[in-house]
PDB file of C-alpha atoms and ligand atoms in Angstrom:
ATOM      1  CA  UNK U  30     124.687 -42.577 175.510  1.00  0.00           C
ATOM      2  CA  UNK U  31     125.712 -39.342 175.935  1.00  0.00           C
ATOM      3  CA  UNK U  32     127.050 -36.647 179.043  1.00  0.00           C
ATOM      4  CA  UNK U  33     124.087 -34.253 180.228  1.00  0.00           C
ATOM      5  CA  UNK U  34     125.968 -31.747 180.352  1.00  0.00           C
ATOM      6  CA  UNK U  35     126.929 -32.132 176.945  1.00  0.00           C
ATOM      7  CA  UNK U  36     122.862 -33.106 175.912  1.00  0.00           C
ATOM      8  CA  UNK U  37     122.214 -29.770 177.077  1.00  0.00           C
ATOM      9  CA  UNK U  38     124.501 -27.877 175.791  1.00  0.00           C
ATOM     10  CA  UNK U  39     123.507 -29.135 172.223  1.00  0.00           C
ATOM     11  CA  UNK U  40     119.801 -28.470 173.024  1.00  0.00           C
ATOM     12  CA  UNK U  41     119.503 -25.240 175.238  1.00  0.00           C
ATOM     13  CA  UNK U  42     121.066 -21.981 174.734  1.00  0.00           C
ATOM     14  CA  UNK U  43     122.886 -22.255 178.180  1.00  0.00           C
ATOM     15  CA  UNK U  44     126.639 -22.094 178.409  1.00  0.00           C
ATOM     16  CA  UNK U  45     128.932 -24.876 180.053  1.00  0.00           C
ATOM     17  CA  UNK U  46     128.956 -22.715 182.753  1.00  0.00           C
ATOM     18  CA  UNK U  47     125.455 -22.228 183.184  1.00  0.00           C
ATOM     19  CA  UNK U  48     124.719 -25.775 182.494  1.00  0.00           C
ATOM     20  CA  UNK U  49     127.143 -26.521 185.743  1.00  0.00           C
ATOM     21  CA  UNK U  50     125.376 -24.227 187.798  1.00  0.00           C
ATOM     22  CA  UNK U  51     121.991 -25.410 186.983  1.00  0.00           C
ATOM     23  CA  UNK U  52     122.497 -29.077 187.514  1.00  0.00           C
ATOM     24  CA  UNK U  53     124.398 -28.003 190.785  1.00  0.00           C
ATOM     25  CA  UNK U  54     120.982 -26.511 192.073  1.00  0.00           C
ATOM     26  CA  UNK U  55     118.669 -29.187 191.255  1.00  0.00           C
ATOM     27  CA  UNK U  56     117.199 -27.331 188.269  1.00  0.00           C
ATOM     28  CA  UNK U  57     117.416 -30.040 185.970  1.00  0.00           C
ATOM     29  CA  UNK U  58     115.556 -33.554 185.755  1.00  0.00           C
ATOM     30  CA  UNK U  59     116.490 -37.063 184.565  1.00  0.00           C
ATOM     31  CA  UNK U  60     112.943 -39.162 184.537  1.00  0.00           C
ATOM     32  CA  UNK U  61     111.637 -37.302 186.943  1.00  0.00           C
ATOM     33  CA  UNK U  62     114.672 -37.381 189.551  1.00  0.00           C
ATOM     34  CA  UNK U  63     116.384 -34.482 190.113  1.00  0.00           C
ATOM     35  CA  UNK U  64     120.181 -34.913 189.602  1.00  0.00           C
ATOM     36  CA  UNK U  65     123.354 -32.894 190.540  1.00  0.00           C
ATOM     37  CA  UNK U  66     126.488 -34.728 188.379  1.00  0.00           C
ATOM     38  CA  UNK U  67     126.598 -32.805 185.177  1.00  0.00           C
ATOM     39  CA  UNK U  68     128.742 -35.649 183.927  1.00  0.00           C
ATOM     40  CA  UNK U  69     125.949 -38.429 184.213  1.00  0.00           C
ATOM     41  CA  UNK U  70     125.425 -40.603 181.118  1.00  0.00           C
ATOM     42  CA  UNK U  71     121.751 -40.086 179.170  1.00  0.00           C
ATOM     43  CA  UNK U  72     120.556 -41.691 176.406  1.00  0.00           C
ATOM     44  CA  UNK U  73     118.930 -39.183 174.551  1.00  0.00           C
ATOM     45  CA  UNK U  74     116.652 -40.574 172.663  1.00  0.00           C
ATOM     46  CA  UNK U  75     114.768 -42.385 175.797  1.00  0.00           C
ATOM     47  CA  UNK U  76     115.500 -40.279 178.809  1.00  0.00           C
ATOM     48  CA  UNK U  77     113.002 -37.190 179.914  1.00  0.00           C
ATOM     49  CA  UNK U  78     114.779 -34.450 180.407  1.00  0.00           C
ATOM     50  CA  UNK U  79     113.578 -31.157 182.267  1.00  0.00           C
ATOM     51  CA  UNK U  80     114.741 -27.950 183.274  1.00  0.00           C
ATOM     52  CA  UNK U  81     112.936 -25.827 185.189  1.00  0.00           C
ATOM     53  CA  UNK U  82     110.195 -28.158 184.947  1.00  0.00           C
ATOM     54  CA  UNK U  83     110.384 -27.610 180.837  1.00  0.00           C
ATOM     55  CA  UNK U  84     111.200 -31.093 178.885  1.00  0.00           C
ATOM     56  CA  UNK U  85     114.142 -30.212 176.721  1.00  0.00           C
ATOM     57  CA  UNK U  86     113.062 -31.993 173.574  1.00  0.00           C
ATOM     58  CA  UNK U  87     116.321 -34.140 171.439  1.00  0.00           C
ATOM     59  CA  UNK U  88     116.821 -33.030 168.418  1.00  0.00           C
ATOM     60  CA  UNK U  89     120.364 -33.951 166.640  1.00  0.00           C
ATOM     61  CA  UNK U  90     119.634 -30.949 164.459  1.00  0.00           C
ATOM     62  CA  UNK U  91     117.781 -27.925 164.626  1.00  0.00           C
ATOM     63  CA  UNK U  92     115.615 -26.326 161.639  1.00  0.00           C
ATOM     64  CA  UNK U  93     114.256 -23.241 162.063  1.00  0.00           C
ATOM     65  CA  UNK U  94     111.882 -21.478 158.810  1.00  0.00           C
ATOM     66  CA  UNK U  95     112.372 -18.112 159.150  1.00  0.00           C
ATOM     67  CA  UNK U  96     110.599 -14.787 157.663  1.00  0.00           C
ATOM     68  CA  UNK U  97     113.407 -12.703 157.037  1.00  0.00           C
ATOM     69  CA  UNK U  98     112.454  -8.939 157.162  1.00  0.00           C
ATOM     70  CA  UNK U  99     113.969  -6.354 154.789  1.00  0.00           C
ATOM     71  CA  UNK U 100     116.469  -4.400 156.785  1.00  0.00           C
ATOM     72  CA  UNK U 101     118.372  -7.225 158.715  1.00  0.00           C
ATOM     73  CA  UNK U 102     121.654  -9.226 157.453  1.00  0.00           C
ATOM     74  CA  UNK U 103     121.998 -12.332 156.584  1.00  0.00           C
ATOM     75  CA  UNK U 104     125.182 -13.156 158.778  1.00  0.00           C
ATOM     76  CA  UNK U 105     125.624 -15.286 161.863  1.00  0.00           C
ATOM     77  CA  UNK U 106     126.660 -12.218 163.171  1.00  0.00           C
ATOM     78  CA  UNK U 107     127.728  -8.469 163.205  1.00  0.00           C
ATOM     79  CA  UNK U 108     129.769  -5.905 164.826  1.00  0.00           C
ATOM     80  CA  UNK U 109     126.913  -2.975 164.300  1.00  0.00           C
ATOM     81  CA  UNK U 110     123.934  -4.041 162.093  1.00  0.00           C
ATOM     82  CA  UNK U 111     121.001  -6.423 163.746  1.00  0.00           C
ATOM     83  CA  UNK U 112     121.239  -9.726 161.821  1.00  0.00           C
ATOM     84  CA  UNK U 113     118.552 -12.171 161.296  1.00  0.00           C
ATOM     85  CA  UNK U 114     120.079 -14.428 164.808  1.00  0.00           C
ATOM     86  CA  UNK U 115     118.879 -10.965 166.598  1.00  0.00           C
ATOM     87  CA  UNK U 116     115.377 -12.421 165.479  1.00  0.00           C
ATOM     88  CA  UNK U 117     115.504 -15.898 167.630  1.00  0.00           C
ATOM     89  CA  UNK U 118     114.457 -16.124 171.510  1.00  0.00           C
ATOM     90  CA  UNK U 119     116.822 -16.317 173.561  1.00  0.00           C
ATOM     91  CA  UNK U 120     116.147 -19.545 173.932  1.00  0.00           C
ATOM     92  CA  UNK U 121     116.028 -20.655 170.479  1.00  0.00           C
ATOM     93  CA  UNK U 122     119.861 -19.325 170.415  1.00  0.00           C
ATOM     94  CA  UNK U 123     121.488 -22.752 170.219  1.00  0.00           C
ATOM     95  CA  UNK U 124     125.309 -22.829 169.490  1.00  0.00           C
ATOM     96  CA  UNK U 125     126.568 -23.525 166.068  1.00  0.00           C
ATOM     97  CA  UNK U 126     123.246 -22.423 164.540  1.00  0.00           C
ATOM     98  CA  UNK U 127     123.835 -19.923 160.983  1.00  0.00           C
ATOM     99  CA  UNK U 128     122.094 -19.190 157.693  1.00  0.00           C
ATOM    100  CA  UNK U 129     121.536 -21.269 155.204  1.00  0.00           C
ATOM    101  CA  UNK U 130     122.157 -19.195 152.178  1.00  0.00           C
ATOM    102  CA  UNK U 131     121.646 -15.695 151.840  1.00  0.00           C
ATOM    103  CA  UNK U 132     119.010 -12.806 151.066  1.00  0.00           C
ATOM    104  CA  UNK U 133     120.020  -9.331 150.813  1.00  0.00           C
ATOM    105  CA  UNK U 134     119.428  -6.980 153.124  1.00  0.00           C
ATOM    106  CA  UNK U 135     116.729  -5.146 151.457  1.00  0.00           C
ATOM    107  CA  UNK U 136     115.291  -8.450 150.364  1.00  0.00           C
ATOM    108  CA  UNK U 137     112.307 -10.271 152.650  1.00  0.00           C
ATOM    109  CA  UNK U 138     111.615 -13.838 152.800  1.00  0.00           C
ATOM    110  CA  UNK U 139     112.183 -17.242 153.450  1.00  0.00           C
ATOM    111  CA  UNK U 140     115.336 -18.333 154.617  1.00  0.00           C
ATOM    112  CA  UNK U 141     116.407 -21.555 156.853  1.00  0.00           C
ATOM    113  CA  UNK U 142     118.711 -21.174 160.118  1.00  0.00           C
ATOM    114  CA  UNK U 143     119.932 -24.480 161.058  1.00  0.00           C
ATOM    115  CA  UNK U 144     123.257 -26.032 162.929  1.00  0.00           C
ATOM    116  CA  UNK U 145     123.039 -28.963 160.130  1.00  0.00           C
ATOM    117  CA  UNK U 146     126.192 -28.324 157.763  1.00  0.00           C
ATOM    118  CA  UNK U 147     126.163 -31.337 155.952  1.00  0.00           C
ATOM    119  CA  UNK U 148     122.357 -30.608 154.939  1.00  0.00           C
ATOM    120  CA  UNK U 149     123.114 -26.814 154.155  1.00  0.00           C
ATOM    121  CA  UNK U 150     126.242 -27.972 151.985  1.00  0.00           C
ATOM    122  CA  UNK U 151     123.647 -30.476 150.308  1.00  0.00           C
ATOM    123  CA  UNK U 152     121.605 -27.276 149.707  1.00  0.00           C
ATOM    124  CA  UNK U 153     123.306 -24.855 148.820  1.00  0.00           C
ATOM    125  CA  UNK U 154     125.870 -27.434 146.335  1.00  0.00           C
ATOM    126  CA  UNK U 155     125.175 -25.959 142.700  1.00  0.00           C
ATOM    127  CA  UNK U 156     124.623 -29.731 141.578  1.00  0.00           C
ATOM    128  CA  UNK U 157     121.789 -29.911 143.293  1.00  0.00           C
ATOM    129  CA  UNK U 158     120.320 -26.639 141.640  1.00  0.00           C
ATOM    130  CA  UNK U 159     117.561 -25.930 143.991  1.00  0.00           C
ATOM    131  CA  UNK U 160     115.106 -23.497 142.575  1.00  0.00           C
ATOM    132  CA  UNK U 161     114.573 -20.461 144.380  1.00  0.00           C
ATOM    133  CA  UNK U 162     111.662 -18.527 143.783  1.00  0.00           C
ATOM    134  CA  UNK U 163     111.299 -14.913 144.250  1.00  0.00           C
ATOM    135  CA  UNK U 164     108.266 -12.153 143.916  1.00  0.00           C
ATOM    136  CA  UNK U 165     109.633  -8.324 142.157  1.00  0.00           C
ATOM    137  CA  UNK U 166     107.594  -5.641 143.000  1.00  0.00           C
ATOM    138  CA  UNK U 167     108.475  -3.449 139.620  1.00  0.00           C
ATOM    139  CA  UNK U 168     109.058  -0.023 138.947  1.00  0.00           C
ATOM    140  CA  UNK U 169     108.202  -0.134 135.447  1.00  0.00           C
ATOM    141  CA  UNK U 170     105.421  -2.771 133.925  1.00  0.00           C
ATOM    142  CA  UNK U 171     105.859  -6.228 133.783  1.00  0.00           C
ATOM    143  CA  UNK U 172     106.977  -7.046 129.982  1.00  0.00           C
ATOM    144  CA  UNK U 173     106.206 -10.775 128.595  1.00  0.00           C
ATOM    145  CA  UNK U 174     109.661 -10.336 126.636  1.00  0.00           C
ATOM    146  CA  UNK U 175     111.086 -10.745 130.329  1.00  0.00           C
ATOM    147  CA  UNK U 176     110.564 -14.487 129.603  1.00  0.00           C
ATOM    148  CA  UNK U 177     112.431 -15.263 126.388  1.00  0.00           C
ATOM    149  CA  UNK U 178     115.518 -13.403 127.919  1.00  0.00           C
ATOM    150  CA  UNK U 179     115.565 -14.749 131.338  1.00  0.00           C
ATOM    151  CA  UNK U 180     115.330 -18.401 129.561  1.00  0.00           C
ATOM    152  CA  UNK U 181     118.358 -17.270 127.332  1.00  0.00           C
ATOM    153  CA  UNK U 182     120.472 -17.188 130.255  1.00  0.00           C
ATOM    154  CA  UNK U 183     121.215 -13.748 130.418  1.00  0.00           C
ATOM    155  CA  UNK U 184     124.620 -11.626 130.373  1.00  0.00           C
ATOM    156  CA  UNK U 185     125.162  -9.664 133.139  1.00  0.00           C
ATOM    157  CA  UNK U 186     127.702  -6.886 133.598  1.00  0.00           C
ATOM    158  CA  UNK U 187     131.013  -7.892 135.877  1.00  0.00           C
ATOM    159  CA  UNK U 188     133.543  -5.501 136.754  1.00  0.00           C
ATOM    160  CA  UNK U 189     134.665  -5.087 133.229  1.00  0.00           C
ATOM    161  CA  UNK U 190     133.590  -8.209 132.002  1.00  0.00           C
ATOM    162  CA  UNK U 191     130.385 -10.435 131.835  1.00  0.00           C
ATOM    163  CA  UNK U 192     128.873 -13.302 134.175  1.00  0.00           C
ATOM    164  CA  UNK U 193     126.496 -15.779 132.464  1.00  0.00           C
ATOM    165  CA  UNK U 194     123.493 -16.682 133.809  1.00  0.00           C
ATOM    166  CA  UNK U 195     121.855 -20.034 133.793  1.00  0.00           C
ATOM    167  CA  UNK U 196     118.356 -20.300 132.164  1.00  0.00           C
ATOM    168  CA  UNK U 197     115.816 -18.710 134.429  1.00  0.00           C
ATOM    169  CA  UNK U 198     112.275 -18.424 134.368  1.00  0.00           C
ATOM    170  CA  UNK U 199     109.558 -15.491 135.088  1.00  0.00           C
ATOM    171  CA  UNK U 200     105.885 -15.272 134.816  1.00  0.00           C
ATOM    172  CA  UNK U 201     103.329 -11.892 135.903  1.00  0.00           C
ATOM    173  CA  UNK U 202     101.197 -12.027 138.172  1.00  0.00           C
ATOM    174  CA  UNK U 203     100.169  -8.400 138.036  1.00  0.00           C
ATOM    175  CA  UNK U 204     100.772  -5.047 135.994  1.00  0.00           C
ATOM    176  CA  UNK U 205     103.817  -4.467 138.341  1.00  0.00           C
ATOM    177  CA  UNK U 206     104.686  -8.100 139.671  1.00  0.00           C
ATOM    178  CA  UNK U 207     107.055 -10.689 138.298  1.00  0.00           C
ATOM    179  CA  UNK U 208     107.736 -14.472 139.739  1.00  0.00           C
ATOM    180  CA  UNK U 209     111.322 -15.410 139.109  1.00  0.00           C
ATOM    181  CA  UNK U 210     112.718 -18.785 139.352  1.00  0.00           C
ATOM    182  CA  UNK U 211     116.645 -19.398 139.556  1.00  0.00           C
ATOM    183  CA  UNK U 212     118.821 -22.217 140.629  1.00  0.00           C
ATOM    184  CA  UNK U 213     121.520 -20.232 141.566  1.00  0.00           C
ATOM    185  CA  UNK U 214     122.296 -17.260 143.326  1.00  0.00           C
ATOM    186  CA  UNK U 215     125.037 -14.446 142.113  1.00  0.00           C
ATOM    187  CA  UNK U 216     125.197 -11.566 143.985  1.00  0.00           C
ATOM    188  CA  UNK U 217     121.804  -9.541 143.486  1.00  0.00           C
ATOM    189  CA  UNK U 218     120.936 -11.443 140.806  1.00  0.00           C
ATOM    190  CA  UNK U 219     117.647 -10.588 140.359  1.00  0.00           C
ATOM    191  CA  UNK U 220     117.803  -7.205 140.948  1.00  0.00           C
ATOM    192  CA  UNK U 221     120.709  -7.334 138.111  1.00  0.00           C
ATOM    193  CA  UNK U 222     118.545  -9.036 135.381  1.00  0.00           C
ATOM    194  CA  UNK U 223     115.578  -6.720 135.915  1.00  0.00           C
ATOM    195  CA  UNK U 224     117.632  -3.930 135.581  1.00  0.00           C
ATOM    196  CA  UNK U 225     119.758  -5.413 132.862  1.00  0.00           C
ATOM    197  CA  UNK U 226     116.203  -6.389 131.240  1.00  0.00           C
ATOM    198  CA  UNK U 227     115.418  -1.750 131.132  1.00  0.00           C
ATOM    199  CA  UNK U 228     113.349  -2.378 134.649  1.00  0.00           C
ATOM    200  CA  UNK U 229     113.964  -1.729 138.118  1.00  0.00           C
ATOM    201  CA  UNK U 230     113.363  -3.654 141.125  1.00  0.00           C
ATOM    202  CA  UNK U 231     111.793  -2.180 144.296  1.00  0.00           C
ATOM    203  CA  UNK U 232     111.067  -4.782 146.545  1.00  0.00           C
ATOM    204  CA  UNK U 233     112.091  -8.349 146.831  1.00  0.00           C
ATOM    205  CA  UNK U 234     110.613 -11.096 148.279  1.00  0.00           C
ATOM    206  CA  UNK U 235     111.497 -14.824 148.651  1.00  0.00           C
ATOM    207  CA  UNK U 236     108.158 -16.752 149.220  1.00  0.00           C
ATOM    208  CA  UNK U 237     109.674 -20.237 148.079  1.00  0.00           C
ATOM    209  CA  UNK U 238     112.671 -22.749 148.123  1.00  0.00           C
ATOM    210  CA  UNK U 239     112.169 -26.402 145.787  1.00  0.00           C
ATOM    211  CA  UNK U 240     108.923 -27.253 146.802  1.00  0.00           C
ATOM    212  CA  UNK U 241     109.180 -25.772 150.457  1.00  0.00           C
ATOM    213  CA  UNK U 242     106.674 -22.890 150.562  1.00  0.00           C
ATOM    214  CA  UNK U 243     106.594 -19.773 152.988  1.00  0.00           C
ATOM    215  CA  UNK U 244     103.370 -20.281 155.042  1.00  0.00           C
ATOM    216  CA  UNK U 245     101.676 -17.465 153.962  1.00  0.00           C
ATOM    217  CA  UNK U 246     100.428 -16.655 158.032  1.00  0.00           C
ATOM    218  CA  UNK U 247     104.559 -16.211 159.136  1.00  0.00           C
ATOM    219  CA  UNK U 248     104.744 -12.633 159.762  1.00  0.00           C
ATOM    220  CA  UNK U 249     107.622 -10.809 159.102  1.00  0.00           C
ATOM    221  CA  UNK U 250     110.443 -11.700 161.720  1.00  0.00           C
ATOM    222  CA  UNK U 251     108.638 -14.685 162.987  1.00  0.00           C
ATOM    223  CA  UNK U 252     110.011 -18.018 162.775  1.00  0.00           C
ATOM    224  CA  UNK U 253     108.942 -21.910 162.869  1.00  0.00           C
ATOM    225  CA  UNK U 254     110.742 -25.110 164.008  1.00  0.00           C
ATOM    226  CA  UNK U 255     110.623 -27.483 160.601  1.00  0.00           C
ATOM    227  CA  UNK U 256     111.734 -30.800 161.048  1.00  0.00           C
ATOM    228  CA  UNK U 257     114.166 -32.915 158.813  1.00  0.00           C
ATOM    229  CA  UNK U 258     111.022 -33.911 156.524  1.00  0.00           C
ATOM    230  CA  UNK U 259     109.801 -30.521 155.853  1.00  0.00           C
ATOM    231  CA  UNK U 260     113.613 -29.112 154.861  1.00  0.00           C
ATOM    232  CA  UNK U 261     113.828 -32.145 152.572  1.00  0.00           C
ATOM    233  CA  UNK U 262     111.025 -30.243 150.259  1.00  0.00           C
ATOM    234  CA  UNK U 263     113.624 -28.290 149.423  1.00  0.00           C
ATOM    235  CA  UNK U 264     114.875 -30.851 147.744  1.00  0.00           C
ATOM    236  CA  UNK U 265     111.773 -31.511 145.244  1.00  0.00           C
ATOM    237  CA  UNK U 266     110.780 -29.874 142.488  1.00  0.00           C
ATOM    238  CA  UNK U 267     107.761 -27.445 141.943  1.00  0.00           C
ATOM    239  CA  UNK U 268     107.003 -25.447 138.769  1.00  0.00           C
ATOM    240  CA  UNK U 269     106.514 -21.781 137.515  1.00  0.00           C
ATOM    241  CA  UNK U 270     103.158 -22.295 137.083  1.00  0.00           C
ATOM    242  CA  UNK U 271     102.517 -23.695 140.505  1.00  0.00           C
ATOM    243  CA  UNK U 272     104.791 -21.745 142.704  1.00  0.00           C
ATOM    244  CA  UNK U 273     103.019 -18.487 140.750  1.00  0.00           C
ATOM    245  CA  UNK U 274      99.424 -19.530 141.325  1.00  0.00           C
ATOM    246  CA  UNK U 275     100.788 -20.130 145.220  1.00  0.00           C
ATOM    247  CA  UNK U 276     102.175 -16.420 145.163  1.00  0.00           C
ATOM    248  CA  UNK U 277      99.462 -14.839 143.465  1.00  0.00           C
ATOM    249  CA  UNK U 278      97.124 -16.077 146.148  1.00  0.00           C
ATOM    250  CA  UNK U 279      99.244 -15.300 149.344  1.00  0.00           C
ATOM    251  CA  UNK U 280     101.503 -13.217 148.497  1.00  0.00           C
ATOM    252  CA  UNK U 281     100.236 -10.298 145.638  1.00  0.00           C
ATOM    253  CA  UNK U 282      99.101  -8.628 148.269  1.00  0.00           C
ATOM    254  CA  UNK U 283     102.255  -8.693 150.388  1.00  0.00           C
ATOM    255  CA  UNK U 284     103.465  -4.903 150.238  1.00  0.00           C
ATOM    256  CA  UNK U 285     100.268  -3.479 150.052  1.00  0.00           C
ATOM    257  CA  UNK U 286      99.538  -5.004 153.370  1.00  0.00           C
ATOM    258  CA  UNK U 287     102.886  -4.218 154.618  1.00  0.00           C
ATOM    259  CA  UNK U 288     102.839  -2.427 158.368  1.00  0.00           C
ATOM    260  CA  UNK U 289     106.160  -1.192 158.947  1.00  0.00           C
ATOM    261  CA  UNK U 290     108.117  -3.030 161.539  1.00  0.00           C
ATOM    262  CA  UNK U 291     105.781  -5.682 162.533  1.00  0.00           C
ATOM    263  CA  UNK U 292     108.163  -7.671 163.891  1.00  0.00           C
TER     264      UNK U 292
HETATM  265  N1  URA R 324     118.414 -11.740 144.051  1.00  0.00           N
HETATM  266  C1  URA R 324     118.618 -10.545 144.602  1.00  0.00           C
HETATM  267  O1  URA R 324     118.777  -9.549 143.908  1.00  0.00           O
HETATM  268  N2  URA R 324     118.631 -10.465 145.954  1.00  0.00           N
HETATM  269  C2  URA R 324     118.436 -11.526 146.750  1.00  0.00           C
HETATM  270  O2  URA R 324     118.450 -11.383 147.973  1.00  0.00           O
HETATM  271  C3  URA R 324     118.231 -12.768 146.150  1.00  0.00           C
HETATM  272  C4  URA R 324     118.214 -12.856 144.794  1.00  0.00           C
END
C-alpha cells in the first residue's frame, strides 16, 4: 500500500504542492470516486487512478528510448545549454529521471533516460561490457586496415601519456561509412581512434546498445516509453555483422536525409 500523494508524485510530473491542490479540488480519482485526503492509502498495483479524467498508469520505474539530436547535452541539467530533459513533455518530466550514459554533444543517437539507478549502474558497470555500436560518417575513405587496428586495442594519446583501448571492432558499409563496436566508452573515443587511425570523423551516430536497436522511424528528438523487457536487450549480445546489416538498411541514409532541426 502506498500514500496517493506519494503514488503521484512518483508517477506525474506534479509537485507536492500541486499534488495537494489537485486532490483538494476533486481532480483526482480512486476507482472511480473522487477523493480529497492526499494521505489516503492505494495499492498501486490494483487501484485506478485518474487525474483529470487521465488514468495515471504504475510504473515502479520509468524507461524512456530516446533519439538524441546533435547539439543538446547529455546532462540532467544545465545552467545555459538545452539538454536532452529539455526534449521530454512536460508531463513525461518525472522526478529523479537522468541519462543513462552519455553521447557527446555533437553526437546523435540512442540513449536511455530512466529514474532506475540500480539498472543504469548494471549498465553502465564495465563488467558487464555492453557493446555500443556507433555509425562514422568519414572525412577521408573507409580503409579495411581500420579493422586489424581497432581489434589491437589501440593506443590513444593522454595528456602526455597513453590510454589503452580494449579490442574494438569496425566494418564499412559505404565509401565514407564505418560501424564501430566498443564496450566501453572514454571520452570521444571514437572520434579519437579515427583520427588516431589518419581519418577524421564528421558525424556520429549511435543507432544501437547490446541487442537494443534504435527504431529506425524515431525522429530526431522524439522519444518512446520501453518497458523493463525491452531495456534488458541491452543486456544481450548482437554481432558486427548483424548490427551492420541493421545500419546499412536504416540508417546509411541517415545524414543524407537529415532536415535540420526536425525536432
Ligand atoms: N565516441 C565519441 O567520440 N563520441 C560519443 O559520443 C560516443 C563515442
Amino acid at each position: 500500500m502506498m500514500r496517493l500523494d506519494r503514488f503521484l508524485s512518483g508517477q506525474t510530473a506534479l509537485s507536492r504542492r500541486e499534488i495537494g491542490e489537485a486532490v483538494r479540488r476533486a481532480r483526482v480519482t480512486v476507482n472511480g470516486a473522487a477523493v480529497r485526503s492526499p494521505d489516503l492509502k492505494i495499492n498501486p498495483e490494483t487501484d485506478r487512478v485518474t487525474l483529470d479524467g487521465k488514468p495515471v498508469c504504475y510504473a515502479e520505474y520509468h524507461y524512456f528510448l530516446l533519439h538524441k539530436p546533435a547539439g543538446v547535452l547529455t546532462a540532467a541539467r544545465d545552467r545555459s545549454q538545452k539538454t536532452v530533459m529539455d526534449l521530454l513533455k512536460p508531463e513525461d518530466r518525472l522526478p529523479g529521471l537522468f541519462p543513462c550514459g552519455r553521447l557527446d554533444k555533437d553526437t546523435s543517437g540512442l540513449l536511455l533516460i530512466t529514474d532506475d539507478g540500480a539498472l543504469s549502474h548494471r549498465l553502465l558497470s564495465p563488467k558487464h561490457h555492453i557493446t555500443k555500436y556507433y555509425l562514422a560518417q568519414l572525412r577521408d575513405p573507409y580503409d579495411t586496415a581500420y579493422e586489424a587496428l581497432f581489434r589491437s586495442g589501440m593506443a590513444l594519446r593522454e595528456g602526455s601519456g597513453e590510454e589503452i583501448c580494449l579490442p574494438a571492432e569496425c566494418q564499412g558499409i559505404g565509401p565514407h561509412l564505418a560501424v564501430v563496436a566498443l564496450c566501453e566508452g572514454k571520452y570521444h573515443q571514437v572520434r579519437r581512434m579515427f583520427a588516431a587511425a589518419g581519418n577524421f570523423v564528421e558525424k556520429l551516430l549511435r543507432f544501437q546498445l547490446g541487442a537494443l536497436e534504435m527504431p529506425a522511424n524515431l525522429a530526431q528528438g522524439a522519444y518512446l516509453t520501453i518497458l523493463p523487457k525491452d531495456v534488458e536487450m541491452m543486456l544481450k549480445t548482437s554481432s558486427i555483422s548483424l548490427a551492420a546489416a541493421f545500419c546499412s538498411v536504416n540508417y546509411s541514409s541517415y545524414w543524407i536525409n537529415e532536415r535540420a532541426h526536425l525536432w
